[in-house]
Short mmCIF file of C-alpha atoms in Angstrom, two decimals:
data_model
loop_
_atom_site.label_atom_id
_atom_site.label_comp_id
_atom_site.label_asym_id
_atom_site.label_seq_id
_atom_site.Cartn_x
_atom_site.Cartn_y
_atom_site.Cartn_z
CA MET A 1 -13.15 13.45 15.67
CA LEU A 2 -13.66 10.16 13.78
CA GLY A 3 -16.19 9.10 16.23
CA ALA A 4 -17.26 5.69 17.26
CA GLY A 5 -17.90 4.50 13.65
CA SER A 6 -13.94 4.88 12.82
CA ALA A 7 -12.93 3.32 16.08
CA ALA A 8 -15.09 0.23 15.13
CA ALA A 9 -13.44 0.39 11.74
CA GLN A 10 -10.09 -0.13 13.26
CA THR A 11 -10.77 -3.36 14.61
CA ALA A 12 -12.21 -4.86 11.45
CA PRO A 13 -10.52 -2.71 8.54
CA ALA A 14 -10.64 -5.20 5.79
CA ALA A 15 -14.51 -5.94 6.53
CA ASP A 16 -15.27 -2.33 6.64
CA ILE A 17 -13.70 -1.50 3.40
CA LEU A 18 -15.58 -4.24 1.55
CA SER A 19 -18.89 -3.42 3.30
CA ASP A 20 -21.50 -1.16 1.50
CA SER A 21 -21.78 1.30 4.37
CA LEU A 22 -18.50 3.14 5.19
CA THR A 23 -17.02 4.82 8.16
CA LEU A 24 -14.98 7.98 7.80
CA ASP A 25 -11.70 5.86 8.28
CA GLY A 26 -13.16 2.94 5.76
CA THR A 27 -14.02 5.88 3.18
CA LEU A 28 -10.52 7.19 3.43
CA ARG A 29 -9.04 4.10 3.20
CA SER A 30 -11.15 2.71 0.50
CA VAL A 31 -10.35 5.89 -1.64
CA LEU A 32 -6.77 5.89 -1.29
CA GLU A 33 -6.56 1.95 -2.19
CA ALA A 34 -8.86 2.79 -5.44
CA ASN A 35 -7.33 5.85 -6.90
CA PRO A 36 -4.91 5.12 -9.64
CA GLY A 37 -3.01 8.71 -9.32
CA VAL A 38 -1.66 7.54 -6.01
CA THR A 39 -0.69 4.30 -7.77
CA SER A 40 1.21 6.15 -10.48
CA LEU A 41 2.91 8.40 -8.41
CA THR A 42 4.10 5.60 -6.15
CA GLU A 43 5.38 3.53 -9.18
CA LEU A 44 7.31 6.82 -10.09
CA ALA A 45 8.63 6.71 -6.47
CA ASN A 46 9.70 3.07 -7.36
CA ALA A 47 11.31 4.15 -10.61
CA ALA A 48 13.11 6.78 -8.70
CA SER A 49 14.52 3.96 -6.42
CA GLY A 50 15.55 1.84 -9.51
CA ARG A 51 17.62 4.96 -10.73
CA LEU A 52 19.36 5.27 -7.30
CA ALA A 53 20.34 1.52 -7.75
CA GLN A 54 21.64 2.19 -11.17
CA THR A 55 23.79 5.21 -9.92
CA ARG A 56 25.61 3.08 -7.17
CA THR A 57 26.90 0.53 -9.87
CA GLY A 58 29.48 3.12 -10.74
CA PHE A 59 31.12 1.92 -7.28
CA LEU A 60 31.22 -1.71 -8.83
CA PRO A 61 33.43 -3.17 -11.50
CA GLN A 62 32.28 -3.74 -14.93
CA ILE A 63 32.48 -7.14 -16.53
CA THR A 64 31.70 -7.74 -20.01
CA GLY A 65 32.03 -11.14 -22.15
CA THR A 66 32.65 -10.76 -26.09
CA ALA A 67 32.91 -13.54 -28.57
CA THR A 68 33.19 -12.33 -32.14
CA TYR A 69 34.01 -14.04 -35.73
CA THR A 70 35.17 -11.95 -38.86
CA ARG A 71 35.49 -13.17 -42.26
CA ILE A 72 38.09 -11.15 -44.27
CA ASP A 73 38.51 -11.50 -47.67
CA PRO A 74 41.14 -10.68 -49.23
CA VAL A 75 43.75 -10.88 -47.03
CA VAL A 76 47.54 -9.90 -47.56
CA LYS A 77 49.68 -12.48 -49.06
CA LEU A 78 53.42 -12.07 -49.75
CA PRO A 79 55.80 -14.37 -51.71
CA PHE A 80 58.71 -15.41 -49.54
CA GLY A 81 61.07 -18.17 -50.35
CA GLY A 82 59.20 -19.61 -53.10
CA GLU A 83 56.02 -19.62 -50.65
CA THR A 84 53.29 -17.46 -50.35
CA LEU A 85 53.08 -15.83 -46.78
CA GLN A 86 49.64 -14.98 -45.49
CA LEU A 87 49.91 -11.99 -43.13
CA ALA A 88 46.20 -12.77 -41.33
CA PRO A 89 43.73 -15.37 -41.63
CA ASN A 90 40.44 -15.40 -43.62
CA ASN A 91 38.56 -16.72 -40.56
CA ASN A 92 39.11 -14.70 -37.14
CA TYR A 93 37.95 -15.72 -33.97
CA ASP A 94 38.30 -13.65 -30.61
CA ALA A 95 36.85 -14.42 -27.12
CA HIS A 96 37.61 -12.34 -24.33
CA ILE A 97 36.40 -11.01 -20.82
CA THR A 98 36.92 -7.36 -19.87
CA ALA A 99 36.84 -5.90 -16.50
CA GLN A 100 36.70 -2.03 -15.88
CA TYR A 101 36.99 -0.51 -12.55
CA LEU A 102 36.91 3.39 -11.73
CA LEU A 103 39.63 3.97 -9.11
CA LEU A 104 39.19 7.75 -8.66
CA ASP A 105 36.65 10.16 -9.78
CA PHE A 106 37.20 13.01 -7.29
CA GLY A 107 33.53 12.24 -5.74
CA LYS A 108 31.68 12.73 -8.89
CA SER A 109 30.09 8.94 -8.50
CA ALA A 110 29.33 9.75 -4.80
CA ALA A 111 27.95 13.23 -5.67
CA THR A 112 25.42 11.48 -8.49
CA VAL A 113 24.26 8.94 -5.69
CA LYS A 114 23.48 11.91 -3.36
CA VAL A 115 21.18 13.53 -6.13
CA ALA A 116 19.48 10.11 -6.88
CA GLU A 117 18.78 9.63 -3.30
CA SER A 118 17.40 13.36 -2.87
CA GLN A 119 14.99 12.64 -5.91
CA VAL A 120 13.93 9.30 -4.22
CA GLN A 121 12.76 11.16 -1.20
CA THR A 122 10.97 13.78 -3.49
CA ALA A 123 9.13 11.28 -5.38
CA GLN A 124 7.94 9.65 -1.83
CA ASP A 125 7.00 13.19 -0.32
CA ASN A 126 5.01 13.56 -3.57
CA VAL A 127 3.15 10.41 -2.61
CA ASN A 128 2.40 11.64 0.62
CA VAL A 129 1.07 15.00 -0.58
CA ALA A 130 -1.32 13.20 -3.30
CA ARG A 131 -2.61 10.69 -0.47
CA ARG A 132 -3.05 13.72 2.04
CA ASP A 133 -4.99 15.79 -0.56
CA LEU A 134 -6.98 12.76 -1.80
CA ALA A 135 -7.92 11.96 1.86
CA PHE A 136 -8.96 15.51 2.52
CA ASN A 137 -11.28 15.67 -0.48
CA ALA A 138 -12.81 12.19 0.68
CA ALA A 139 -13.46 13.51 4.15
CA GLN A 140 -15.09 16.65 2.78
CA VAL A 141 -17.42 14.56 0.55
CA TYR A 142 -18.01 12.46 3.51
CA TYR A 143 -19.04 15.10 5.85
CA ASN A 144 -20.93 16.82 2.98
CA ILE A 145 -23.35 13.59 2.83
CA LEU A 146 -23.59 13.86 6.67
CA PHE A 147 -24.58 17.75 6.47
CA MET A 148 -26.90 17.04 3.73
CA ARG A 149 -28.65 14.23 5.58
CA GLU A 150 -28.88 16.39 8.81
CA SER A 151 -30.47 19.13 6.71
CA ILE A 152 -33.02 16.56 5.49
CA LYS A 153 -33.73 15.72 8.90
CA VAL A 154 -34.33 19.53 9.69
CA GLN A 155 -36.72 19.97 6.82
CA ASP A 156 -38.70 16.72 7.65
CA ALA A 157 -39.12 18.06 11.17
CA GLN A 158 -40.31 21.48 9.92
CA ILE A 159 -42.67 19.75 7.12
CA ALA A 160 -44.00 17.35 9.93
CA SER A 161 -44.84 20.07 12.38
CA LEU A 162 -46.51 22.31 9.74
CA GLN A 163 -48.60 19.41 8.57
CA ALA A 164 -49.65 18.91 12.31
CA HIS A 165 -50.45 22.58 12.50
CA ARG A 166 -52.50 22.27 9.12
CA ASN A 167 -54.60 19.37 10.46
CA GLU A 168 -55.23 21.64 13.62
CA MET A 169 -56.34 24.32 11.74
CA GLU A 170 -58.57 22.15 9.42
CA LYS A 171 -60.56 21.16 12.53
CA ARG A 172 -60.64 24.94 13.34
CA VAL A 173 -62.09 25.70 9.60
CA GLN A 174 -64.68 22.87 10.23
CA GLY A 175 -65.58 24.31 13.71
CA GLY A 176 -66.11 27.84 12.04
CA VAL A 177 -63.38 29.35 14.00
CA SER A 178 -60.60 30.01 11.32
CA THR A 179 -60.67 30.77 7.64
CA ARG A 180 -59.72 28.46 4.60
CA PHE A 181 -57.11 31.13 4.19
CA ASP A 182 -54.89 30.10 7.01
CA VAL A 183 -54.95 26.60 5.54
CA THR A 184 -53.73 27.82 2.10
CA THR A 185 -51.03 29.95 3.57
CA THR A 186 -49.82 26.91 5.49
CA ASP A 187 -49.90 24.60 2.39
CA VAL A 188 -47.38 27.42 0.74
CA ARG A 189 -45.04 27.10 3.71
CA ILE A 190 -45.42 23.36 3.36
CA THR A 191 -44.60 23.33 -0.42
CA GLN A 192 -41.65 25.77 0.08
CA ALA A 193 -40.18 23.21 2.85
CA GLN A 194 -40.68 20.45 0.62
CA ASN A 195 -38.95 22.25 -2.42
CA THR A 196 -36.06 22.86 -0.07
CA LYS A 197 -35.76 19.30 0.89
CA ILE A 198 -36.01 18.35 -2.57
CA ASP A 199 -33.05 20.61 -3.38
CA LEU A 200 -31.07 19.10 -0.37
CA GLN A 201 -32.24 15.41 -1.72
CA ASN A 202 -30.45 16.58 -5.02
CA GLN A 203 -27.39 17.64 -3.31
CA LEU A 204 -27.10 14.65 -1.47
CA ARG A 205 -27.30 12.51 -4.40
CA ASN A 206 -24.60 14.92 -6.00
CA GLN A 207 -22.49 14.33 -2.97
CA GLN A 208 -22.86 10.34 -3.48
CA VAL A 209 -22.05 10.38 -7.03
CA GLN A 210 -18.84 12.26 -6.02
CA LEU A 211 -17.80 9.76 -3.45
CA ALA A 212 -18.56 7.00 -6.11
CA ARG A 213 -16.26 8.75 -8.42
CA LEU A 214 -13.47 8.69 -5.76
CA LEU A 215 -13.99 5.17 -4.96
CA HIS A 216 -14.07 4.54 -8.76
CA LYS A 217 -17.53 2.95 -8.62
CA PRO A 218 -19.23 4.32 -11.55
CA THR A 219 -21.88 2.10 -11.60
CA GLN A 220 -22.95 2.88 -7.91
CA ALA A 221 -23.76 6.20 -7.37
CA ASP A 222 -25.64 5.77 -4.02
CA ILE A 223 -23.12 4.44 -1.45
CA PRO A 224 -24.39 4.70 1.84
CA VAL A 225 -22.11 6.10 4.68
CA LYS A 226 -22.21 5.48 8.27
CA GLY A 227 -22.07 8.39 11.17
CA ARG A 228 -23.57 11.72 11.91
CA LEU A 229 -22.39 15.33 12.56
CA ALA A 230 -21.53 15.80 16.21
CA PHE A 231 -19.86 18.76 17.61
CA GLN A 232 -16.72 17.91 19.29
CA PRO A 233 -14.76 21.14 20.32
CA GLN A 234 -10.81 21.24 20.89
CA SER A 235 -8.40 23.42 22.21
CA VAL A 236 -6.00 25.01 19.51
CA ASN A 237 -2.42 26.12 20.36
CA VAL A 238 -1.48 28.08 17.39
CA ASP A 239 2.17 28.20 18.09
CA ALA A 240 2.38 24.48 18.86
CA GLU A 241 0.43 23.91 15.61
CA LEU A 242 2.73 25.65 13.69
CA THR A 243 5.68 24.08 15.11
CA LYS A 244 4.08 20.61 14.18
CA ALA A 245 3.47 22.05 10.47
CA TYR A 246 6.99 22.98 10.13
CA GLU A 247 8.10 19.66 10.98
CA ASN A 248 5.46 17.56 9.47
CA ARG A 249 3.78 19.26 6.64
CA PRO A 250 4.85 17.43 3.42
CA GLU A 251 4.82 20.56 1.35
CA ILE A 252 7.76 21.81 3.55
CA LYS A 253 9.78 18.65 3.18
CA LEU A 254 9.20 18.84 -0.55
CA ALA A 255 10.62 22.29 -0.63
CA ARG A 256 13.78 21.10 1.33
CA ASP A 257 14.06 18.39 -0.90
CA ALA A 258 14.06 20.69 -3.81
CA GLU A 259 16.69 22.79 -1.82
CA ASN A 260 18.83 19.76 -1.12
CA THR A 261 18.52 18.47 -4.66
CA ALA A 262 19.80 21.99 -5.69
CA THR A 263 22.64 21.99 -3.51
CA LEU A 264 23.77 18.50 -4.49
CA GLN A 265 23.34 19.11 -8.25
CA GLN A 266 25.69 22.28 -7.78
CA ARG A 267 28.29 19.79 -6.08
CA LEU A 268 28.05 17.36 -8.81
CA ILE A 269 28.28 19.79 -11.27
CA GLU A 270 31.62 21.35 -9.56
CA ARG A 271 32.91 17.87 -9.62
CA SER A 272 32.13 16.68 -13.25
CA ASN A 273 34.88 18.90 -14.81
CA MET A 274 37.33 16.71 -12.39
CA PRO A 275 39.90 14.01 -13.92
CA SER A 276 39.14 10.28 -13.55
CA LEU A 277 41.41 7.43 -13.03
CA GLY A 278 40.60 3.69 -14.19
CA VAL A 279 41.81 0.37 -14.53
CA GLY A 280 41.03 -2.38 -16.89
CA ALA A 281 42.09 -5.79 -17.53
CA GLN A 282 41.12 -8.46 -20.65
CA VAL A 283 41.78 -11.93 -20.82
CA GLY A 284 40.87 -13.99 -23.98
CA ALA A 285 41.75 -16.29 -26.63
CA LYS A 286 42.07 -15.58 -30.30
CA ASN A 287 43.71 -16.54 -33.48
CA GLY A 288 45.75 -14.63 -36.40
CA TYR A 289 48.97 -15.10 -34.57
CA LEU A 290 52.39 -15.72 -36.74
CA PRO A 291 53.56 -18.40 -37.79
CA GLU A 292 50.32 -20.37 -37.21
CA LEU A 293 47.58 -17.88 -38.14
CA ASN A 294 44.64 -20.28 -37.43
CA GLN A 295 45.68 -21.55 -34.17
CA ILE A 296 43.96 -19.93 -31.20
CA LYS A 297 46.16 -18.77 -28.25
CA PRO A 298 45.40 -17.02 -25.15
CA ASN A 299 46.07 -13.34 -24.43
CA THR A 300 45.66 -10.58 -21.88
CA VAL A 301 45.47 -7.05 -21.85
CA GLY A 302 46.22 -4.44 -19.00
CA VAL A 303 45.27 -0.69 -19.10
CA VAL A 304 45.42 2.25 -17.05
CA GLN A 305 43.76 5.33 -18.10
CA LEU A 306 43.80 8.80 -16.85
CA SER A 307 41.21 11.58 -18.40
CA VAL A 308 41.57 15.00 -17.73
CA PRO A 309 39.25 17.38 -19.37
CA ILE A 310 41.00 20.76 -20.73
CA TYR A 311 38.64 22.75 -22.41
CA ASP A 312 34.63 22.18 -22.87
CA GLY A 313 34.03 25.61 -24.31
CA ASN A 314 32.77 27.12 -20.82
CA LYS A 315 30.26 24.47 -20.44
CA ASN A 316 30.71 23.63 -17.21
CA LYS A 317 31.41 27.36 -16.05
CA ASN A 318 27.82 28.08 -17.21
CA GLN A 319 26.39 24.90 -15.83
CA ARG A 320 27.55 26.34 -12.24
CA VAL A 321 25.91 29.39 -13.24
CA GLU A 322 22.73 27.70 -13.61
CA ALA A 323 22.96 25.43 -10.62
CA LEU A 324 23.44 28.25 -8.41
CA ALA A 325 20.55 30.18 -9.55
CA ASN A 326 18.49 26.99 -8.92
CA ALA A 327 19.63 26.65 -5.33
CA ARG A 328 18.77 30.43 -4.56
CA SER A 329 15.23 29.71 -6.23
CA ALA A 330 14.86 26.82 -4.00
CA VAL A 331 15.69 28.52 -0.96
CA ALA A 332 13.31 31.03 -1.97
CA ARG A 333 10.41 28.61 -2.41
CA THR A 334 10.91 27.33 1.06
CA GLN A 335 10.63 30.64 2.34
CA ASP A 336 7.60 31.07 0.58
CA THR A 337 6.20 27.44 1.61
CA GLN A 338 6.86 28.47 5.33
CA GLU A 339 4.73 31.62 4.74
CA GLN A 340 1.78 29.56 3.21
CA ILE A 341 1.92 26.99 6.00
CA ARG A 342 1.80 29.97 8.55
CA ALA A 343 -1.21 31.28 6.73
CA ASP A 344 -3.14 27.82 6.49
CA VAL A 345 -2.60 27.17 10.10
CA ARG A 346 -4.00 30.36 11.43
CA GLN A 347 -6.78 30.33 8.79
CA ALA A 348 -7.86 26.83 10.01
CA ALA A 349 -7.59 28.11 13.64
CA ASN A 350 -9.76 30.96 12.78
CA ASN A 351 -12.51 28.86 11.02
CA MET A 352 -12.79 26.58 14.09
CA GLU A 353 -12.88 29.62 16.43
CA PHE A 354 -15.74 31.27 14.53
CA SER A 355 -17.50 28.22 13.80
CA GLN A 356 -17.51 27.46 17.53
CA ALA A 357 -19.16 30.84 18.00
CA ARG A 358 -21.62 30.47 15.40
CA TYR A 359 -22.85 27.11 16.97
CA ASP A 360 -23.05 28.61 20.38
CA ASN A 361 -25.18 31.26 18.78
CA ALA A 362 -27.21 28.60 16.96
CA GLU A 363 -27.92 26.68 20.16
CA ARG A 364 -28.99 29.89 21.56
CA GLN A 365 -31.41 30.60 18.60
CA ILE A 366 -32.92 27.01 18.71
CA ALA A 367 -33.82 27.74 22.39
CA GLN A 368 -35.34 31.27 21.57
CA ALA A 369 -36.98 29.96 18.40
CA THR A 370 -38.63 26.87 20.40
CA ASP A 371 -39.82 29.35 22.86
CA ALA A 372 -41.41 31.62 20.35
CA LEU A 373 -42.91 28.62 18.52
CA THR A 374 -44.41 27.48 21.84
CA ARG A 375 -45.73 31.00 22.46
CA ALA A 376 -47.21 31.63 18.99
CA ARG A 377 -49.16 28.53 19.02
CA ALA A 378 -50.49 29.12 22.29
CA ARG A 379 -51.69 32.87 21.01
CA TYR A 380 -52.99 31.26 17.99
CA ARG A 381 -55.04 28.71 19.93
CA TYR A 382 -56.78 31.29 22.28
CA ASP A 383 -57.32 33.59 18.98
CA VAL A 384 -54.89 36.30 19.97
CA GLY A 385 -52.24 35.58 17.49
CA THR A 386 -52.30 35.21 13.77
CA ASN A 387 -51.47 32.02 11.69
CA LEU A 388 -48.62 34.00 10.21
CA ASP A 389 -46.83 34.29 13.70
CA VAL A 390 -47.03 30.42 14.01
CA LEU A 391 -45.68 29.85 10.46
CA ASP A 392 -42.59 32.36 10.92
CA ALA A 393 -41.89 30.90 14.15
CA GLU A 394 -41.75 27.47 12.37
CA THR A 395 -39.46 28.88 9.80
CA GLN A 396 -37.05 30.61 12.30
CA LEU A 397 -36.75 27.35 14.08
CA ALA A 398 -35.91 25.45 11.17
CA GLN A 399 -33.31 27.79 10.16
CA ALA A 400 -31.64 28.01 13.52
CA ARG A 401 -31.52 24.28 13.29
CA LEU A 402 -29.84 24.32 9.96
CA ALA A 403 -27.49 26.92 11.18
CA ARG A 404 -26.51 24.60 14.06
CA ALA A 405 -25.87 21.96 11.43
CA GLN A 406 -23.90 24.40 9.28
CA ALA A 407 -21.88 25.40 12.25
CA ILE A 408 -21.18 21.74 13.13
CA TYR A 409 -19.99 20.90 9.55
CA ASN A 410 -17.79 24.07 9.44
CA TYR A 411 -16.33 23.15 12.73
CA THR A 412 -15.41 19.70 11.76
CA LEU A 413 -13.96 20.54 8.55
CA GLY A 414 -11.75 23.31 10.18
CA GLN A 415 -10.42 20.18 12.39
CA PHE A 416 -9.56 18.45 9.15
CA GLN A 417 -7.95 21.67 7.69
CA LEU A 418 -5.90 22.04 10.70
CA LYS A 419 -4.81 18.28 10.24
CA ARG A 420 -3.80 19.06 6.74
CA ALA A 421 -2.32 22.47 7.89
CA THR A 422 -0.05 20.74 10.42
CA GLY A 423 0.90 17.57 8.02
CA GLU A 424 -0.97 15.28 10.39
CA GLN A 425 -2.26 11.89 8.80
CA ILE A 426 -6.17 12.16 9.05
CA TRP A 427 -6.58 8.49 8.11
CA GLN A 428 -5.84 5.39 10.33
#
């Protein structure tokens, strides 16, 4: 479906992105690289990975070094044996290293890590969704440009044919065979066709501006793209596409991520009210020991701590109720997402089916309109037909060609809609 242009782009991707004329694949990759929204979501995913790394530090010991100086005035002094006994120094020095390690928390740290891992997966899936939607929008603009170009070509062909017909009538008027009324009527049709062409040119320019916006090139509105509309039908097995969609669609992955996160959050809350057992050790040096208060001496401290929650005002109980409700909500969202995916796949398949039928019908219309135009011209040439018959036949042929271009455009977009519905990547 990407055509020969994208195949060439795959052989030289860097050159294609930097060139002024973009293939479909080059357009998609350039848009994805230029969009700051994707960059923002990517950085959010990186931030989630950073939070995950932070949660894993709970399995490692925490070591802290501390050095303090404290000046105390006054200090307690007592008379003793004719002398003054000072119980604490004025200048206090303390330097020590403290190590703490959590021995047992009944799975709270592990549950926290699992929640963070699920959040990382969600952030990555959000990036995929954003890239998918942006690529689809870029592909739609790309094919809008090709469709407008094809429509303008149809109008050019109609205008050229009408002008040739007008030139022939001018000769007939000069020969006294036709009247000036026929020439004027043809001029009206030419002007109408030119007006239609002007409208199409305006639409083409607007689509080029839209592409420039996606590429973040506001100063370059007219960005030429390579390619042409081509009808390339494919067979569609709806059941197989549905299976592919359930496996690959990023929305279903996001729904399952939310469901998994809600379940893990529920487990974390269930364990947050469990006891914890930790150990700590401290080694250092300080002054203030009798009888030499100012002499710095080494010291050590060891501690084992067991923390048991006793009463939290039913906070944990209410948190469990909330977590259970969130889990049920996530399950319901997953079911709704599955229904939406099923509808998207079937709609895309329907669009392709009926666009193909319209293409076949347009082909027949072109053949019929071409034959009608040939006959109308012959009848007019031998004065058994009217100029209006020729003009109507010209209009019908142009409309049939536009209908064929519209059918090709709709079918191609239907193919992209199917790719989007099944979660298939549309860029190389």
